[in-house]
């Protein structure tokens, strides 16, 4: 009885290159890709400041909307959808104005004589200057002013509008520089991505047959479109609602919002990236079906389990808020059923892992 043929130990027996030559080819492709990444970084650093300002725009808009809605609620406007207050709301948002209550000091006490002002020359315990105004009113003069003030009940409250430029802040002196480099690196990677992917593809393509390379040419554009769709949806639609939800939640707890530059930039970058990766779901389903790991009927019968898995993955791929999780889960459910249609109606002879294709 003939014994079954054992798998060949030499994986490179039918290859025109040895294992060492494959490693050398990989090294050359990686070096060329890194060189293009460096070129892209040099170009990206010129646009890094504009990119940082661009990604800060959604945060500033959300903060201005939150401040306007909070102030209007405090003034007694409970129905913010009322058309009568929309012009005032838009005026507050466009000019970044906030309401504040002040108690005006009598006019005769507002002008201080020059001799009543002294420079601040205090020093901290470590010899450095303390954080304090450069000029202060002498203590004795301030005491006299306080004694001349009328009774607190006689002070009349007034409301005024103040422009608020709340934005991201940094707690470390090197933090803005590192964010600038990170933004330049991201821009450079995007600009240089065609050449980077080309050099990596030349290495991968050297080990593929002609029909296998054809499948990559077919599905790569679809993958790029799905990834770009996820990124655009996350940045231009979901991000606004996520920021609005988080600011409103902080406001309900009376927590002051002072966004930090590093955390916000990482947040803005990770949210679109998670959406872009998750939008590859139809292609992953098609690949698993083509290699025989799952059948189309299994996808259809297990749709309830798939919905549960989608919500769990949406929770892991998005920040800790309900808005972004639901905003990712709903498109993924639609993409799941799209993947079922692709598996059902795309002939196996034109898909990944096609057994009907004859390389001869």
Short mmCIF file of C-alpha atoms in Angstrom, two decimals:
data_model
loop_
_atom_site.label_atom_id
_atom_site.label_comp_id
_atom_site.label_asym_id
_atom_site.label_seq_id
_atom_site.Cartn_x
_atom_site.Cartn_y
_atom_site.Cartn_z
CA UNK A 1 0.00 0.00 0.00
CA UNK A 2 1.39 3.37 -0.98
CA UNK A 3 2.08 5.73 1.88
CA UNK A 4 0.68 9.29 1.67
CA UNK A 5 3.17 11.82 0.46
CA UNK A 6 4.82 13.71 3.28
CA UNK A 7 5.06 17.51 3.14
CA UNK A 8 8.32 18.77 1.77
CA UNK A 9 10.74 20.13 4.33
CA UNK A 10 12.31 22.65 1.98
CA UNK A 11 9.81 25.47 1.55
CA UNK A 12 12.03 27.12 -1.05
CA UNK A 13 12.52 24.04 -3.27
CA UNK A 14 10.36 25.50 -6.09
CA UNK A 15 11.59 29.03 -5.57
CA UNK A 16 14.22 30.74 -7.68
CA UNK A 17 15.73 32.34 -4.54
CA UNK A 18 17.22 30.78 -1.44
CA UNK A 19 16.13 31.64 2.10
CA UNK A 20 19.06 34.03 2.48
CA UNK A 21 18.18 35.74 -0.77
CA UNK A 22 14.59 36.18 0.45
CA UNK A 23 15.88 37.82 3.65
CA UNK A 24 18.13 40.09 1.58
CA UNK A 25 15.16 41.04 -0.60
CA UNK A 26 13.13 41.81 2.53
CA UNK A 27 15.93 43.93 3.96
CA UNK A 28 16.20 45.92 0.74
CA UNK A 29 12.45 46.51 0.59
CA UNK A 30 12.32 47.65 4.22
CA UNK A 31 15.27 50.02 3.76
CA UNK A 32 13.64 51.63 0.72
CA UNK A 33 10.33 51.93 2.58
CA UNK A 34 12.05 53.58 5.57
CA UNK A 35 13.85 56.02 3.26
CA UNK A 36 10.53 57.06 1.74
CA UNK A 37 9.07 57.39 5.25
CA UNK A 38 11.94 59.73 6.16
CA UNK A 39 11.29 61.81 3.05
CA UNK A 40 7.61 61.95 3.93
CA UNK A 41 8.47 63.02 7.49
CA UNK A 42 10.57 65.94 6.22
CA UNK A 43 7.63 67.09 4.09
CA UNK A 44 5.04 66.38 6.79
CA UNK A 45 6.79 68.57 9.36
CA UNK A 46 5.99 71.61 7.21
CA UNK A 47 2.26 70.82 7.51
CA UNK A 48 2.29 69.53 11.10
CA UNK A 49 1.11 72.81 12.65
CA UNK A 50 -1.80 73.06 10.21
CA UNK A 51 -2.76 69.45 10.94
CA UNK A 52 -2.79 70.07 14.70
CA UNK A 53 -4.96 73.16 14.24
CA UNK A 54 -7.25 71.17 11.95
CA UNK A 55 -7.85 68.35 14.45
CA UNK A 56 -8.41 70.91 17.23
CA UNK A 57 -11.31 72.50 15.30
CA UNK A 58 -13.90 69.81 16.27
CA UNK A 59 -12.94 70.17 19.95
CA UNK A 60 -13.20 73.96 19.90
CA UNK A 61 -16.57 73.76 18.14
CA UNK A 62 -17.89 71.25 20.67
CA UNK A 63 -16.67 73.36 23.61
CA UNK A 64 -18.26 76.51 22.19
CA UNK A 65 -21.56 74.70 21.67
CA UNK A 66 -21.39 73.27 25.20
CA UNK A 67 -20.69 76.70 26.72
CA UNK A 68 -23.54 78.32 24.78
CA UNK A 69 -26.07 75.63 25.77
CA UNK A 70 -24.95 75.70 29.41
CA UNK A 71 -25.25 79.50 29.66
CA UNK A 72 -28.64 79.58 27.96
CA UNK A 73 -29.91 76.91 30.36
CA UNK A 74 -28.64 78.93 33.32
CA UNK A 75 -30.53 81.97 32.00
CA UNK A 76 -33.80 80.02 31.90
CA UNK A 77 -33.90 78.85 28.27
CA UNK A 78 -34.78 75.17 28.63
CA UNK A 79 -35.91 74.51 25.05
CA UNK A 80 -32.76 75.13 23.00
CA UNK A 81 -34.58 74.18 19.79
CA UNK A 82 -36.80 77.27 20.07
CA UNK A 83 -36.32 79.29 16.85
CA UNK A 84 -36.42 82.55 18.82
CA UNK A 85 -33.16 81.83 20.65
CA UNK A 86 -31.30 80.25 17.72
CA UNK A 87 -29.77 83.60 16.57
CA UNK A 88 -28.48 84.23 20.10
CA UNK A 89 -27.15 80.67 20.35
CA UNK A 90 -25.35 80.96 17.00
CA UNK A 91 -23.91 84.34 18.04
CA UNK A 92 -22.51 82.86 21.27
CA UNK A 93 -21.03 79.86 19.45
CA UNK A 94 -19.46 81.76 16.55
CA UNK A 95 -17.77 84.31 18.82
CA UNK A 96 -16.87 81.85 21.62
CA UNK A 97 -18.73 83.98 24.19
CA UNK A 98 -19.69 82.92 27.71
CA UNK A 99 -21.93 84.65 30.21
CA UNK A 100 -20.63 85.64 33.62
CA UNK A 101 -22.08 87.55 36.56
CA UNK A 102 -20.07 90.45 37.99
CA UNK A 103 -20.57 92.90 40.87
CA UNK A 104 -19.37 96.31 39.78
CA UNK A 105 -17.23 98.37 42.17
CA UNK A 106 -18.17 102.08 42.47
CA UNK A 107 -16.40 104.20 39.87
CA UNK A 108 -14.51 106.32 42.46
CA UNK A 109 -12.82 103.16 43.79
CA UNK A 110 -11.79 101.72 40.43
CA UNK A 111 -8.90 104.15 39.75
CA UNK A 112 -5.77 103.46 41.76
CA UNK A 113 -2.99 105.94 42.36
CA UNK A 114 0.44 104.87 40.99
CA UNK A 115 1.93 104.83 44.48
CA UNK A 116 -0.61 102.19 45.54
CA UNK A 117 0.87 99.64 43.09
CA UNK A 118 3.99 97.63 43.88
CA UNK A 119 5.92 95.12 41.76
CA UNK A 120 5.69 91.51 42.78
CA UNK A 121 9.17 90.46 43.92
CA UNK A 122 8.23 87.40 45.95
CA UNK A 123 10.20 84.22 45.51
CA UNK A 124 9.38 80.61 46.14
CA UNK A 125 11.09 78.42 48.68
CA UNK A 126 13.39 77.01 45.98
CA UNK A 127 14.54 80.44 44.85
CA UNK A 128 12.33 80.62 41.77
CA UNK A 129 9.60 83.11 41.09
CA UNK A 130 6.13 82.10 42.23
CA UNK A 131 3.17 82.16 39.88
CA UNK A 132 1.59 85.54 40.70
CA UNK A 133 0.71 88.78 38.86
CA UNK A 134 3.63 91.06 38.00
CA UNK A 135 1.95 93.99 39.84
CA UNK A 136 -0.15 93.92 42.99
CA UNK A 137 -1.97 96.45 45.12
CA UNK A 138 -0.23 97.21 48.39
CA UNK A 139 -1.94 95.39 51.28
CA UNK A 140 -2.76 98.58 53.21
CA UNK A 141 -4.31 100.19 50.13
CA UNK A 142 -6.39 97.09 49.44
CA UNK A 143 -7.57 97.08 53.04
CA UNK A 144 -8.73 100.69 52.71
CA UNK A 145 -10.56 99.89 49.45
CA UNK A 146 -12.39 96.98 51.04
CA UNK A 147 -13.44 99.17 53.94
CA UNK A 148 -14.86 101.76 51.52
CA UNK A 149 -16.96 99.22 49.65
CA UNK A 150 -20.71 99.41 50.31
CA UNK A 151 -22.55 96.62 52.04
CA UNK A 152 -22.59 93.40 50.00
CA UNK A 153 -26.37 93.62 49.72
CA UNK A 154 -26.02 97.03 48.07
CA UNK A 155 -23.82 95.72 45.23
CA UNK A 156 -25.81 95.23 42.07
CA UNK A 157 -25.07 92.12 39.96
CA UNK A 158 -24.52 92.59 36.24
CA UNK A 159 -24.21 90.15 33.36
CA UNK A 160 -21.52 90.50 30.75
CA UNK A 161 -20.21 88.47 27.83
CA UNK A 162 -16.61 87.31 27.85
CA UNK A 163 -14.74 85.63 25.02
CA UNK A 164 -13.45 82.21 26.00
CA UNK A 165 -10.65 80.57 23.99
CA UNK A 166 -10.69 77.24 25.80
CA UNK A 167 -8.58 74.72 23.91
CA UNK A 168 -6.04 72.00 24.56
CA UNK A 169 -3.20 72.60 26.99
CA UNK A 170 0.15 70.97 27.71
CA UNK A 171 1.65 70.12 31.10
CA UNK A 172 5.19 69.41 29.89
CA UNK A 173 7.50 71.80 28.09
CA UNK A 174 8.45 69.18 25.50
CA UNK A 175 4.89 67.98 24.90
CA UNK A 176 4.00 70.33 22.00
CA UNK A 177 7.26 69.44 20.23
CA UNK A 178 6.59 65.70 20.50
CA UNK A 179 3.03 66.18 19.20
CA UNK A 180 4.45 68.24 16.31
CA UNK A 181 6.82 65.41 15.41
CA UNK A 182 4.02 62.83 15.73
CA UNK A 183 1.74 64.87 13.47
CA UNK A 184 4.55 65.27 10.93
CA UNK A 185 5.22 61.52 11.03
CA UNK A 186 1.56 60.71 10.40
CA UNK A 187 1.32 63.16 7.52
CA UNK A 188 4.60 61.86 6.12
CA UNK A 189 3.40 58.24 6.34
CA UNK A 190 0.22 59.15 4.46
CA UNK A 191 2.10 61.05 1.74
CA UNK A 192 4.72 58.35 1.34
CA UNK A 193 2.28 55.42 1.66
CA UNK A 194 2.08 54.73 -2.12
CA UNK A 195 5.85 54.17 -2.37
CA UNK A 196 6.04 52.38 0.99
CA UNK A 197 3.28 49.96 -0.02
CA UNK A 198 4.86 49.55 -3.45
CA UNK A 199 8.21 48.37 -2.04
CA UNK A 200 6.50 46.06 0.46
CA UNK A 201 4.28 44.74 -2.32
CA UNK A 202 7.25 43.98 -4.58
CA UNK A 203 8.63 41.70 -1.86
CA UNK A 204 5.30 39.95 -1.28
CA UNK A 205 4.49 39.65 -4.99
CA UNK A 206 7.78 37.86 -5.69
CA UNK A 207 6.44 34.88 -3.70
CA UNK A 208 2.96 34.79 -5.25
CA UNK A 209 1.62 33.13 -8.38
CA UNK A 210 0.01 35.19 -11.12
CA UNK A 211 -3.57 34.29 -10.11
CA UNK A 212 -2.80 35.14 -6.46
CA UNK A 213 -1.48 38.55 -7.42
CA UNK A 214 -4.68 39.09 -9.43
CA UNK A 215 -6.79 38.60 -6.29
CA UNK A 216 -4.73 41.20 -4.44
CA UNK A 217 -5.18 43.69 -7.29
CA UNK A 218 -8.94 43.06 -7.10
CA UNK A 219 -9.47 43.37 -3.35
CA UNK A 220 -6.89 46.01 -2.46
CA UNK A 221 -8.97 48.94 -3.88
CA UNK A 222 -12.04 47.66 -2.02
CA UNK A 223 -10.03 47.52 1.21
CA UNK A 224 -8.77 51.08 0.68
CA UNK A 225 -12.32 52.35 0.03
CA UNK A 226 -13.67 50.64 3.16
CA UNK A 227 -10.82 51.95 5.31
CA UNK A 228 -11.23 55.49 3.99
CA UNK A 229 -14.99 55.34 4.55
CA UNK A 230 -14.48 54.38 8.19
CA UNK A 231 -11.96 57.17 8.75
CA UNK A 232 -14.18 59.82 7.12
CA UNK A 233 -17.25 58.67 9.06
CA UNK A 234 -15.35 58.75 12.37
CA UNK A 235 -13.68 62.15 11.96
CA UNK A 236 -16.37 64.18 10.21
CA UNK A 237 -19.50 62.77 11.86
CA UNK A 238 -18.93 60.56 14.90
CA UNK A 239 -16.21 62.69 16.53
CA UNK A 240 -18.54 65.69 16.93
CA UNK A 241 -21.23 63.66 18.70
CA UNK A 242 -18.68 61.89 20.89
CA UNK A 243 -17.17 65.19 22.05
CA UNK A 244 -20.63 66.68 22.63
CA UNK A 245 -21.68 63.68 24.71
CA UNK A 246 -18.50 63.67 26.81
CA UNK A 247 -18.65 67.44 27.45
CA UNK A 248 -22.32 67.24 28.44
CA UNK A 249 -21.54 64.35 30.79
CA UNK A 250 -18.72 66.31 32.42
CA UNK A 251 -21.02 69.30 32.71
CA UNK A 252 -23.65 67.20 34.50
CA UNK A 253 -21.02 66.42 37.15
CA UNK A 254 -19.82 70.06 37.35
CA UNK A 255 -16.35 69.01 36.20
CA UNK A 256 -14.21 71.66 34.52
CA UNK A 257 -12.92 70.60 31.10
CA UNK A 258 -9.26 71.34 30.35
CA UNK A 259 -8.29 69.01 27.49
CA UNK A 260 -4.64 67.97 27.34
CA UNK A 261 -2.87 68.07 24.00
CA UNK A 262 -1.34 64.58 24.08
CA UNK A 263 -4.49 62.80 25.19
CA UNK A 264 -6.70 64.62 22.71
CA UNK A 265 -4.42 63.99 19.73
CA UNK A 266 -4.18 60.29 20.62
CA UNK A 267 -7.97 60.21 21.01
CA UNK A 268 -8.53 61.83 17.60
CA UNK A 269 -6.08 59.46 15.90
CA UNK A 270 -7.28 56.24 17.53
CA UNK A 271 -10.99 56.78 16.88
CA UNK A 272 -10.73 57.01 13.03
CA UNK A 273 -8.11 54.25 12.99
CA UNK A 274 -10.43 51.91 14.88
CA UNK A 275 -13.27 52.70 12.48
CA UNK A 276 -11.06 52.13 9.43
CA UNK A 277 -9.85 48.74 10.65
CA UNK A 278 -13.34 47.63 11.67
CA UNK A 279 -14.71 48.50 8.22
CA UNK A 280 -12.62 45.66 6.75
CA UNK A 281 -15.24 43.23 8.09
CA UNK A 282 -16.80 42.23 4.70
CA UNK A 283 -13.40 41.34 3.23
CA UNK A 284 -12.46 39.33 6.33
CA UNK A 285 -15.73 37.41 6.07
CA UNK A 286 -15.16 36.76 2.37
CA UNK A 287 -11.59 35.57 3.02
CA UNK A 288 -12.68 33.15 5.77
CA UNK A 289 -15.40 31.78 3.50
CA UNK A 290 -13.01 31.33 0.56
CA UNK A 291 -10.46 29.35 2.60
CA UNK A 292 -13.25 27.10 3.89
CA UNK A 293 -13.21 28.14 7.53
CA UNK A 294 -16.80 29.43 7.43
CA UNK A 295 -19.67 28.88 5.04
CA UNK A 296 -22.29 31.44 4.02
CA UNK A 297 -25.01 29.50 5.85
CA UNK A 298 -23.00 29.72 9.06
CA UNK A 299 -22.87 33.51 8.75
CA UNK A 300 -26.63 33.63 8.27
CA UNK A 301 -27.46 31.27 11.15
CA UNK A 302 -25.07 33.00 13.59
CA UNK A 303 -26.15 36.60 12.97
CA UNK A 304 -27.32 37.05 16.58
CA UNK A 305 -23.94 35.97 17.92
CA UNK A 306 -22.29 38.22 15.34
CA UNK A 307 -24.27 41.23 16.58
CA UNK A 308 -23.10 40.54 20.13
CA UNK A 309 -19.48 40.22 18.97
CA UNK A 310 -19.82 43.45 16.96
CA UNK A 311 -20.96 45.39 20.02
CA UNK A 312 -18.12 43.95 22.11
CA UNK A 313 -15.56 44.83 19.45
CA UNK A 314 -17.09 48.31 19.08
CA UNK A 315 -16.65 48.82 22.80
CA UNK A 316 -12.97 47.81 22.60
CA UNK A 317 -12.14 49.84 19.48
CA UNK A 318 -13.72 53.11 20.63
CA UNK A 319 -13.33 55.38 23.68
CA UNK A 320 -15.29 54.72 26.85
CA UNK A 321 -18.59 56.25 25.76
CA UNK A 322 -21.88 54.90 24.46
CA UNK A 323 -22.13 57.28 21.49
CA UNK A 324 -19.03 56.12 19.63
CA UNK A 325 -19.75 52.45 20.40
CA UNK A 326 -23.25 52.64 18.88
CA UNK A 327 -21.97 54.78 15.98
CA UNK A 328 -19.49 52.02 15.11
CA UNK A 329 -21.75 49.04 15.84
CA UNK A 330 -24.59 50.12 13.53
CA UNK A 331 -22.40 50.44 10.37
CA UNK A 332 -20.65 47.18 11.26
CA UNK A 333 -23.98 45.35 11.41
CA UNK A 334 -24.79 46.68 7.94
CA UNK A 335 -21.33 45.65 6.73
CA UNK A 336 -21.85 42.18 8.23
CA UNK A 337 -24.93 41.64 6.08
CA UNK A 338 -23.05 43.13 3.13
CA UNK A 339 -20.37 40.51 3.73
CA UNK A 340 -23.05 37.79 3.61
CA UNK A 341 -24.24 39.10 0.24
CA UNK A 342 -20.65 39.16 -1.06
CA UNK A 343 -20.06 35.58 0.05
CA UNK A 344 -23.33 34.46 -1.51
CA UNK A 345 -23.27 36.20 -4.87
CA UNK A 346 -19.55 36.52 -5.76
CA UNK A 347 -18.60 33.29 -7.59
CA UNK A 348 -15.77 31.33 -6.07
CA UNK A 349 -13.96 31.43 -9.37
CA UNK A 350 -13.48 35.17 -8.87
CA UNK A 351 -12.69 35.33 -5.18
CA UNK A 352 -9.95 34.58 -2.73
CA UNK A 353 -8.78 31.03 -2.47
CA UNK A 354 -10.51 30.06 -5.72
CA UNK A 355 -10.36 26.37 -6.39
CA UNK A 356 -11.81 26.81 -9.86
CA UNK A 357 -8.85 28.75 -11.15
CA UNK A 358 -6.40 26.78 -13.23
CA UNK A 359 -2.94 28.38 -13.16
CA UNK A 360 -2.01 26.45 -16.27
#
